[in-house]
Amino acid sequence: MIMRKFCLFFILLILFLIPISLFAAETWYEPKKISFIDLGDEKNIYTGVNPSGPVWNVGYFENDLIGLIGIVDRDGTLDSNKKYIIKFNFIGNDWTFKSASASSWQIPFGIQLVARYGNNETYYGSSGDGVLRFGYQEGYTVPIDSASESLEIKVSDLSGSPKAIWMDIILVLPESPRQLFDIGIANDYSASISFSIEEQTLNSLGQNIGEPQKIADYMFNMSGYYGTNDEQQSNLTGATFVVFPGAKSYKLEINELIDAGESGVEIGEYYYAGDMAKNESVKPGWDNITVENYKLFASSSSSPTTTNDTPFIMKHTEAINADLNNRNGFYFQVGLNSNAENYRGSSDRIKWYDGTGDTSDSDLEYITSGIDIEQNKDNIWLYSFYDEGSILIRYPSSSGYKFNNADRNLVSGVYNSTIYIHLICEE
């Protein structure tokens, strides 16, 4: 029997296909300290931003962040007639890391969010000190009730015509609430947070025009361990996993997609890198490395291990719950195109996915790892598995795809769909 340990990494990517280009700004997502956090290390038992002082280089530092999300206009400054709504959903409202092997073991945590813009300036909003606090904080013995919140930022309220707005995300591991929980030694603690970004157009009086348009969805899946010994820690498999949505992930004209044919259209990029390992005597390569932990694929399901027969479907936003027909939507495919050096896989680096498939599917083709090799100052060879490449979508027109034929007569408007990109770590 093959034992598999699946790392809980996936990226949620929402596509918006529209008849005209509506958005100038782009979004980005940058996870930092989210993989195998030492939940018992004193240096990680962080009590959060000091509410009485400045929030940068006094209240917290770069290594206190678990990540950030943001909006940027790479060609200039953000439009002053725009408002951005950043929504947060802290999945599971009990605010704890849970062990997969013993569900009664829990470690309380909290989140602090600081909105920033321009040249590291803080957007204070209505919170006074610029910090939004959720979950367990030092001094609180019960969770803050709210598990879903949002922050609205008008570009016109910011000084200096900024090029970017972003949200610093700080993990808080308060010590005093731990006495309320049963905490056991385990290396499989996990918790999740999701974020979305919406763009709203304003008139000259600052009033909303139309409805806000969602331009991004992101998921932070955090994993950690508590009290494990050196041997257990050496068996941990961690990774950094990032997806960079491109502008065409939310402003692609459907006719452009159809005209692109089998080659598809690029809508973003991806990157992952596993933990470093070492090979002291011989330069590592595929001929003397037998373990390859990381695989990647795209799916319509948030679960890589649950049987999935649902294909990717692009639907009109006003017909999400209606049956698919030749007027309200169509099927599509997602391609992952590896650009990694030292790539271990087929000569064709592009693999296409129709949305179905899971880890039990013997026909599923994964994107497998490349290998990154370097020597450190002691002349010890270090290596890690990694991959980087582009994310593509295409409009399949073969006879097997009903409603993607010449009888298609789509209603004008906005179409969207959800893509999950799964990074699988196996042992």
Short mmCIF file of C-alpha atoms in Angstrom, two decimals:
data_model
loop_
_atom_site.label_atom_id
_atom_site.label_comp_id
_atom_site.label_asym_id
_atom_site.label_seq_id
_atom_site.Cartn_x
_atom_site.Cartn_y
_atom_site.Cartn_z
CA MET A 1 0.00 0.00 0.00
CA ILE A 2 1.32 3.45 -0.91
CA MET A 3 1.07 5.91 1.98
CA ARG A 4 0.15 9.41 0.90
CA LYS A 5 0.31 12.59 2.90
CA PHE A 6 -1.42 15.39 1.03
CA CYS A 7 -0.34 18.94 1.76
CA LEU A 8 -3.27 21.33 2.00
CA PHE A 9 -2.26 23.72 -0.76
CA PHE A 10 -4.59 25.04 -3.43
CA ILE A 11 -5.30 28.33 -5.12
CA LEU A 12 -8.79 29.55 -5.94
CA LEU A 13 -8.89 31.62 -9.13
CA ILE A 14 -12.09 33.29 -10.30
CA LEU A 15 -12.33 34.08 -14.02
CA PHE A 16 -14.44 36.90 -15.39
CA LEU A 17 -14.91 36.98 -19.15
CA ILE A 18 -16.53 40.11 -20.48
CA PRO A 19 -17.27 41.73 -23.84
CA ILE A 20 -15.18 44.83 -23.14
CA SER A 21 -12.21 45.71 -20.94
CA LEU A 22 -13.43 47.27 -17.69
CA PHE A 23 -10.51 47.12 -15.27
CA ALA A 24 -7.14 48.87 -15.40
CA ALA A 25 -5.77 47.66 -12.06
CA GLU A 26 -4.37 44.21 -11.37
CA THR A 27 -4.39 42.20 -8.16
CA TRP A 28 -1.62 40.16 -6.59
CA TYR A 29 -1.23 37.61 -3.83
CA GLU A 30 1.92 36.83 -1.85
CA PRO A 31 1.96 34.12 0.83
CA LYS A 32 4.89 34.25 3.22
CA LYS A 33 5.06 32.26 6.46
CA ILE A 34 2.17 29.81 5.92
CA SER A 35 3.83 26.39 5.55
CA PHE A 36 4.63 24.35 8.66
CA ILE A 37 4.69 27.14 11.22
CA ASP A 38 6.20 26.13 14.55
CA LEU A 39 3.14 26.81 16.72
CA GLY A 40 5.09 26.19 19.93
CA ASP A 41 8.21 28.27 19.24
CA GLU A 42 8.32 31.34 21.46
CA LYS A 43 9.46 33.53 18.60
CA ASN A 44 6.21 32.69 16.77
CA ILE A 45 4.00 33.33 19.81
CA TYR A 46 3.43 36.84 18.60
CA THR A 47 1.00 39.10 20.42
CA GLY A 48 0.32 41.43 17.52
CA VAL A 49 0.66 45.08 16.64
CA ASN A 50 1.09 47.50 19.52
CA PRO A 51 -2.14 49.55 19.40
CA SER A 52 -0.52 52.64 20.93
CA GLY A 53 2.36 52.97 18.48
CA PRO A 54 3.07 53.17 14.75
CA VAL A 55 2.29 50.02 12.85
CA TRP A 56 5.43 49.75 10.72
CA ASN A 57 8.89 48.77 12.05
CA VAL A 58 7.63 49.36 15.58
CA GLY A 59 4.45 47.35 15.87
CA TYR A 60 5.41 44.52 13.47
CA PHE A 61 8.04 43.46 11.00
CA GLU A 62 8.27 41.69 7.65
CA ASN A 63 8.81 38.28 9.27
CA ASP A 64 5.57 38.65 11.27
CA LEU A 65 3.53 38.53 8.05
CA ILE A 66 1.89 35.39 6.73
CA GLY A 67 1.20 37.18 3.46
CA LEU A 68 -0.41 40.07 1.68
CA ILE A 69 -2.90 40.80 -1.06
CA GLY A 70 -3.11 43.96 -3.09
CA ILE A 71 -4.19 46.03 -6.09
CA VAL A 72 -1.74 47.77 -8.40
CA ASP A 73 -1.79 49.80 -11.62
CA ARG A 74 1.53 48.94 -13.24
CA ASP A 75 1.17 51.60 -15.94
CA GLY A 76 0.46 54.58 -13.71
CA THR A 77 -1.57 55.43 -10.62
CA LEU A 78 -4.84 53.98 -9.42
CA ASP A 79 -7.95 55.74 -10.76
CA SER A 80 -9.28 58.29 -8.29
CA ASN A 81 -12.87 57.35 -9.22
CA LYS A 82 -12.45 53.78 -7.96
CA LYS A 83 -13.24 52.13 -4.66
CA TYR A 84 -11.88 48.73 -3.63
CA ILE A 85 -13.70 46.40 -1.26
CA ILE A 86 -11.49 43.80 0.40
CA LYS A 87 -13.53 41.03 2.03
CA PHE A 88 -12.22 38.48 4.52
CA ASN A 89 -13.73 35.18 5.56
CA PHE A 90 -12.05 33.28 8.33
CA ILE A 91 -13.14 29.74 7.59
CA GLY A 92 -14.32 27.96 10.72
CA ASN A 93 -15.35 30.56 13.27
CA ASP A 94 -13.72 28.93 16.31
CA TRP A 95 -10.34 30.49 15.44
CA THR A 96 -8.11 27.49 16.03
CA PHE A 97 -5.52 25.42 14.22
CA LYS A 98 -6.85 21.86 14.31
CA SER A 99 -4.88 18.63 14.15
CA ALA A 100 -5.98 16.26 11.38
CA SER A 101 -5.00 13.22 13.43
CA ALA A 102 -6.74 14.32 16.65
CA SER A 103 -9.61 16.76 16.14
CA SER A 104 -9.77 17.60 19.87
CA TRP A 105 -6.29 19.15 19.69
CA GLN A 106 -6.59 22.85 18.94
CA ILE A 107 -4.31 25.88 19.09
CA PRO A 108 -6.00 29.32 19.21
CA PHE A 109 -4.91 32.05 16.82
CA GLY A 110 -5.93 35.48 15.64
CA ILE A 111 -5.38 37.68 12.61
CA GLN A 112 -4.45 41.34 12.40
CA LEU A 113 -4.88 43.23 9.12
CA VAL A 114 -3.21 46.51 8.21
CA ALA A 115 -4.19 48.32 5.00
CA ARG A 116 -1.27 50.09 3.35
CA TYR A 117 -0.69 52.12 0.18
CA GLY A 118 1.82 54.22 -1.69
CA ASN A 119 5.21 54.36 0.03
CA ASN A 120 4.36 52.14 3.03
CA GLU A 121 1.70 54.54 4.30
CA THR A 122 -1.07 53.21 6.53
CA TYR A 123 -4.78 53.57 5.76
CA TYR A 124 -6.34 54.14 9.18
CA GLY A 125 -10.01 54.04 8.19
CA SER A 126 -12.33 53.81 11.20
CA SER A 127 -10.12 51.51 13.30
CA GLY A 128 -8.13 54.36 14.85
CA ASP A 129 -4.70 52.71 14.89
CA GLY A 130 -5.04 51.21 11.41
CA VAL A 131 -5.31 47.63 12.67
CA LEU A 132 -8.28 45.30 12.17
CA ARG A 133 -8.30 42.49 14.74
CA PHE A 134 -10.03 39.13 14.52
CA GLY A 135 -10.03 35.91 16.52
CA TYR A 136 -7.95 35.36 19.63
CA GLN A 137 -5.74 38.24 20.72
CA GLU A 138 -3.61 38.54 23.84
CA GLY A 139 -6.00 39.64 26.59
CA TYR A 140 -9.07 38.04 24.98
CA THR A 141 -10.23 34.69 26.38
CA VAL A 142 -12.97 34.08 23.80
CA PRO A 143 -12.95 34.60 20.04
CA ILE A 144 -14.14 37.84 18.56
CA ASP A 145 -17.54 36.95 17.06
CA SER A 146 -17.08 38.27 13.56
CA ALA A 147 -15.72 35.70 11.12
CA SER A 148 -16.55 37.69 7.99
CA GLU A 149 -15.69 41.35 7.46
CA SER A 150 -14.82 43.80 4.72
CA LEU A 151 -12.83 47.00 4.28
CA GLU A 152 -13.69 49.70 1.73
CA ILE A 153 -10.94 52.01 0.46
CA LYS A 154 -11.61 54.95 -1.86
CA VAL A 155 -8.57 55.88 -3.91
CA SER A 156 -9.57 59.56 -3.61
CA ASP A 157 -9.18 59.32 0.19
CA LEU A 158 -5.50 58.38 -0.14
CA SER A 159 -2.70 60.91 -0.38
CA GLY A 160 -0.13 61.10 -3.13
CA SER A 161 -1.96 59.39 -6.04
CA PRO A 162 -0.79 55.88 -5.08
CA LYS A 163 0.15 53.19 -7.55
CA ALA A 164 -0.86 50.35 -5.20
CA ILE A 165 -3.00 49.39 -2.19
CA TRP A 166 -2.33 46.24 -0.20
CA MET A 167 -3.25 44.44 3.00
CA ASP A 168 -0.59 43.15 5.40
CA ILE A 169 -1.80 39.94 7.06
CA ILE A 170 -0.30 39.18 10.47
CA LEU A 171 -0.68 35.89 12.34
CA VAL A 172 -1.24 36.27 16.09
CA LEU A 173 -0.51 33.30 18.37
CA PRO A 174 -1.46 34.59 21.83
CA GLU A 175 -0.15 32.60 24.81
CA SER A 176 -2.76 33.16 27.53
CA PRO A 177 -5.81 31.62 25.72
CA ARG A 178 -3.96 28.32 25.26
CA GLN A 179 -4.91 27.22 28.78
CA LEU A 180 -8.49 26.80 27.50
CA PHE A 181 -7.52 24.13 24.92
CA ASP A 182 -6.22 20.60 24.69
CA ILE A 183 -2.97 20.90 22.73
CA GLY A 184 -1.12 17.77 21.63
CA ILE A 185 2.16 17.02 19.88
CA ALA A 186 1.42 16.78 16.14
CA ASN A 187 2.74 17.95 12.77
CA ASP A 188 -0.63 18.20 11.00
CA TYR A 189 -2.28 21.36 12.36
CA SER A 190 -4.06 23.51 9.75
CA ALA A 191 -6.36 26.54 9.34
CA SER A 192 -7.68 28.56 6.37
CA ILE A 193 -8.54 32.15 5.45
CA SER A 194 -10.12 33.42 2.23
CA PHE A 195 -10.04 36.90 0.70
CA SER A 196 -11.80 38.56 -2.21
CA ILE A 197 -11.33 41.95 -3.89
CA GLU A 198 -14.11 43.93 -5.60
CA GLU A 199 -13.80 47.10 -7.69
CA GLN A 200 -16.48 49.78 -7.62
CA THR A 201 -16.71 52.83 -9.94
CA LEU A 202 -17.71 56.15 -8.36
CA ASN A 203 -19.08 59.35 -9.85
CA SER A 204 -17.72 62.86 -9.21
CA LEU A 205 -19.73 63.03 -5.95
CA GLY A 206 -18.21 59.79 -4.68
CA GLN A 207 -21.43 57.83 -5.22
CA ASN A 208 -21.51 54.26 -6.52
CA ILE A 209 -22.15 53.67 -10.22
CA GLY A 210 -23.63 50.25 -10.86
CA GLU A 211 -22.64 47.19 -8.89
CA PRO A 212 -19.14 46.31 -7.65
CA GLN A 213 -17.27 43.75 -9.78
CA LYS A 214 -15.26 40.99 -8.15
CA ILE A 215 -11.74 40.93 -9.56
CA ALA A 216 -9.96 38.38 -7.36
CA ASP A 217 -10.40 35.49 -4.92
CA TYR A 218 -7.56 34.08 -2.83
CA MET A 219 -7.16 31.37 -0.22
CA PHE A 220 -4.49 31.11 2.49
CA ASN A 221 -4.11 27.54 3.76
CA MET A 222 -1.84 27.56 6.81
CA SER A 223 -0.18 24.48 8.25
CA GLY A 224 1.83 24.02 11.41
CA TYR A 225 3.29 21.68 13.98
CA TYR A 226 3.60 21.65 17.76
CA GLY A 227 6.17 19.92 19.96
CA THR A 228 7.54 17.55 17.32
CA ASN A 229 11.00 16.10 17.76
CA ASP A 230 13.91 16.46 15.30
CA GLU A 231 13.09 13.21 13.49
CA GLN A 232 9.43 14.19 13.03
CA GLN A 233 10.40 17.67 11.82
CA SER A 234 12.79 16.21 9.24
CA ASN A 235 9.83 14.41 7.65
CA LEU A 236 7.74 17.54 7.21
CA THR A 237 7.06 18.48 3.62
CA GLY A 238 6.44 22.18 3.08
CA ALA A 239 6.14 24.46 0.09
CA THR A 240 5.59 28.02 -1.01
CA PHE A 241 2.80 28.20 -3.58
CA VAL A 242 1.78 31.39 -5.40
CA VAL A 243 -0.53 32.21 -8.31
CA PHE A 244 -0.25 35.57 -10.06
CA PRO A 245 -3.55 36.32 -11.90
CA GLY A 246 -3.03 38.25 -15.11
CA ALA A 247 -5.24 41.04 -16.39
CA LYS A 248 -6.98 38.64 -18.75
CA SER A 249 -8.24 36.54 -15.84
CA TYR A 250 -10.93 39.17 -15.37
CA LYS A 251 -11.13 41.20 -18.59
CA LEU A 252 -10.86 38.75 -21.45
CA GLU A 253 -13.23 39.07 -24.38
CA ILE A 254 -14.90 35.78 -25.21
CA ASN A 255 -14.28 36.22 -28.94
CA GLU A 256 -10.55 36.50 -28.24
CA LEU A 257 -10.70 33.20 -26.37
CA ILE A 258 -12.54 31.48 -29.23
CA ASP A 259 -10.20 32.95 -31.86
CA ALA A 260 -7.12 31.73 -29.96
CA GLY A 261 -8.02 28.12 -30.77
CA GLU A 262 -6.08 25.20 -29.34
CA SER A 263 -3.15 27.31 -28.11
CA GLY A 264 -5.36 29.15 -25.62
CA VAL A 265 -4.90 32.48 -23.82
CA GLU A 266 -2.60 33.13 -20.86
CA ILE A 267 -4.50 34.30 -17.76
CA GLY A 268 -1.80 34.11 -15.10
CA GLU A 269 1.35 32.49 -13.78
CA TYR A 270 2.13 30.03 -11.00
CA TYR A 271 5.14 29.16 -8.87
CA TYR A 272 5.89 26.71 -6.10
CA ALA A 273 9.07 25.67 -4.29
CA GLY A 274 9.52 22.90 -1.76
CA ASP A 275 11.74 22.90 1.28
CA MET A 276 15.48 22.66 0.70
CA ALA A 277 17.22 19.29 1.11
CA LYS A 278 20.92 18.53 0.94
CA ASN A 279 23.19 16.04 -0.76
CA GLU A 280 26.64 16.48 0.75
CA SER A 281 28.85 14.40 -1.52
CA VAL A 282 27.33 14.38 -5.01
CA LYS A 283 25.72 17.09 -7.09
CA PRO A 284 22.03 16.13 -7.07
CA GLY A 285 20.18 15.30 -10.26
CA TRP A 286 17.35 13.12 -11.43
CA ASP A 287 19.73 10.17 -11.70
CA ASN A 288 20.47 10.14 -7.94
CA ILE A 289 17.28 11.61 -6.44
CA THR A 290 14.50 9.07 -6.14
CA VAL A 291 11.87 11.05 -4.25
CA GLU A 292 9.64 13.54 -6.02
CA ASN A 293 7.00 14.89 -3.65
CA TYR A 294 5.26 17.62 -5.61
CA LYS A 295 2.59 17.45 -8.32
CA LEU A 296 0.23 20.06 -9.71
CA PHE A 297 -3.13 19.98 -11.50
CA ALA A 298 -6.22 22.11 -12.18
CA SER A 299 -9.75 21.14 -11.19
CA SER A 300 -13.29 22.46 -10.78
CA SER A 301 -13.38 21.06 -7.22
CA SER A 302 -11.86 22.45 -4.02
CA SER A 303 -11.02 18.90 -2.89
CA PRO A 304 -8.26 17.01 -4.75
CA THR A 305 -9.17 13.69 -3.12
CA THR A 306 -12.97 13.64 -3.60
CA THR A 307 -14.30 12.03 -6.79
CA ASN A 308 -14.94 14.84 -9.26
CA ASP A 309 -16.94 14.51 -12.48
CA THR A 310 -17.78 18.21 -12.95
CA PRO A 311 -16.13 19.90 -15.97
CA PHE A 312 -15.09 23.54 -16.21
CA ILE A 313 -18.10 25.60 -17.33
CA MET A 314 -18.20 29.33 -18.04
CA LYS A 315 -21.66 30.68 -17.16
CA HIS A 316 -23.41 34.01 -17.57
CA THR A 317 -23.58 35.71 -14.17
CA GLU A 318 -27.37 35.98 -14.44
CA ALA A 319 -27.77 32.28 -15.25
CA ILE A 320 -25.48 30.67 -12.66
CA ASN A 321 -28.17 28.26 -11.42
CA ALA A 322 -29.73 27.55 -14.84
CA ASP A 323 -28.99 24.49 -16.96
CA LEU A 324 -26.24 25.06 -19.50
CA ASN A 325 -27.39 25.82 -23.04
CA ASN A 326 -25.95 27.46 -26.15
CA ARG A 327 -27.08 30.91 -24.94
CA ASN A 328 -25.80 31.09 -21.35
CA GLY A 329 -22.42 29.39 -21.26
CA PHE A 330 -19.82 26.95 -22.59
CA TYR A 331 -17.16 24.43 -21.56
CA PHE A 332 -13.49 25.37 -21.33
CA GLN A 333 -10.14 23.80 -20.45
CA VAL A 334 -7.25 24.97 -18.28
CA GLY A 335 -3.63 24.45 -19.26
CA LEU A 336 -0.54 24.50 -17.04
CA ASN A 337 2.62 25.23 -18.98
CA SER A 338 5.84 24.49 -17.09
CA ASN A 339 8.90 26.67 -17.69
CA ALA A 340 11.07 25.00 -15.04
CA GLU A 341 14.67 24.14 -15.78
CA ASN A 342 15.70 20.52 -15.11
CA TYR A 343 12.07 19.56 -15.63
CA ARG A 344 11.13 15.97 -14.98
CA GLY A 345 8.20 15.10 -17.20
CA SER A 346 7.17 14.65 -20.78
CA SER A 347 8.62 16.69 -23.62
CA ASP A 348 5.25 18.40 -23.91
CA ARG A 349 5.32 20.76 -20.95
CA ILE A 350 1.69 21.86 -21.37
CA LYS A 351 -0.97 19.70 -19.75
CA TRP A 352 -4.66 20.47 -20.28
CA TYR A 353 -7.45 19.81 -17.78
CA ASP A 354 -11.20 19.70 -18.38
CA GLY A 355 -12.08 20.26 -14.70
CA THR A 356 -12.81 16.63 -13.84
CA GLY A 357 -10.33 14.34 -12.19
CA ASP A 358 -8.85 13.88 -8.73
CA THR A 359 -5.88 12.17 -7.12
CA SER A 360 -7.49 8.73 -7.55
CA ASP A 361 -7.88 9.21 -11.32
CA SER A 362 -5.30 7.04 -13.08
CA ASP A 363 -5.72 9.07 -16.28
CA LEU A 364 -4.94 12.39 -14.59
CA GLU A 365 -1.76 14.00 -15.94
CA TYR A 366 0.12 16.05 -13.35
CA ILE A 367 2.63 18.80 -13.89
CA THR A 368 5.63 17.34 -12.08
CA SER A 369 8.65 19.01 -10.54
CA GLY A 370 11.76 20.67 -11.78
CA ILE A 371 14.78 20.73 -9.52
CA ASP A 372 16.69 23.79 -8.32
CA ILE A 373 20.33 23.09 -7.39
CA GLU A 374 22.94 25.25 -5.65
CA GLN A 375 26.04 25.02 -3.43
CA ASN A 376 26.27 26.82 -0.10
CA LYS A 377 29.36 28.37 1.47
CA ASP A 378 30.43 25.00 2.92
CA ASN A 379 30.31 23.40 -0.54
CA ILE A 380 27.31 21.28 0.36
CA TRP A 381 24.86 20.69 -2.48
CA LEU A 382 21.36 21.97 -1.76
CA TYR A 383 18.30 21.25 -3.86
CA SER A 384 14.54 21.74 -3.85
CA PHE A 385 11.69 20.63 -6.08
CA TYR A 386 9.92 23.49 -7.80
CA ASP A 387 7.94 24.53 -10.82
CA GLU A 388 6.97 27.79 -12.48
CA GLY A 389 4.96 28.50 -15.56
CA SER A 390 1.87 30.01 -17.11
CA ILE A 391 -1.84 29.30 -16.68
CA LEU A 392 -3.84 29.08 -19.91
CA ILE A 393 -7.46 28.65 -20.84
CA ARG A 394 -8.85 27.53 -24.17
CA TYR A 395 -12.20 27.02 -25.81
CA PRO A 396 -12.51 23.36 -26.87
CA SER A 397 -14.56 23.01 -30.04
CA SER A 398 -14.43 19.24 -30.54
CA SER A 399 -17.64 17.30 -31.01
CA GLY A 400 -17.40 16.01 -27.44
CA TYR A 401 -18.26 19.42 -26.05
CA LYS A 402 -21.97 20.11 -26.38
CA PHE A 403 -22.90 23.81 -26.77
CA ASN A 404 -19.36 24.68 -27.96
CA ASN A 405 -20.35 24.12 -31.60
CA ALA A 406 -21.42 26.44 -34.40
CA ASP A 407 -24.93 26.73 -32.92
CA ARG A 408 -23.52 28.77 -30.05
CA ASN A 409 -25.37 32.10 -29.68
CA LEU A 410 -24.20 33.61 -26.40
CA VAL A 411 -26.08 36.40 -24.68
CA SER A 412 -23.92 39.49 -24.13
CA GLY A 413 -22.77 40.22 -20.59
CA VAL A 414 -20.35 38.98 -17.96
CA TYR A 415 -19.41 35.30 -17.67
CA ASN A 416 -17.42 33.73 -14.85
CA SER A 417 -16.12 30.46 -13.47
CA THR A 418 -13.92 29.09 -10.69
CA ILE A 419 -10.63 27.23 -11.10
CA TYR A 420 -8.84 25.36 -8.32
CA ILE A 421 -5.14 24.68 -8.79
CA HIS A 422 -3.95 21.91 -6.46
CA LEU A 423 -0.40 21.37 -5.27
CA ILE A 424 -0.06 17.82 -3.97
CA CYS A 425 2.78 16.73 -1.66
CA GLU A 426 3.05 12.96 -1.33
CA GLU A 427 5.14 10.65 0.82
#
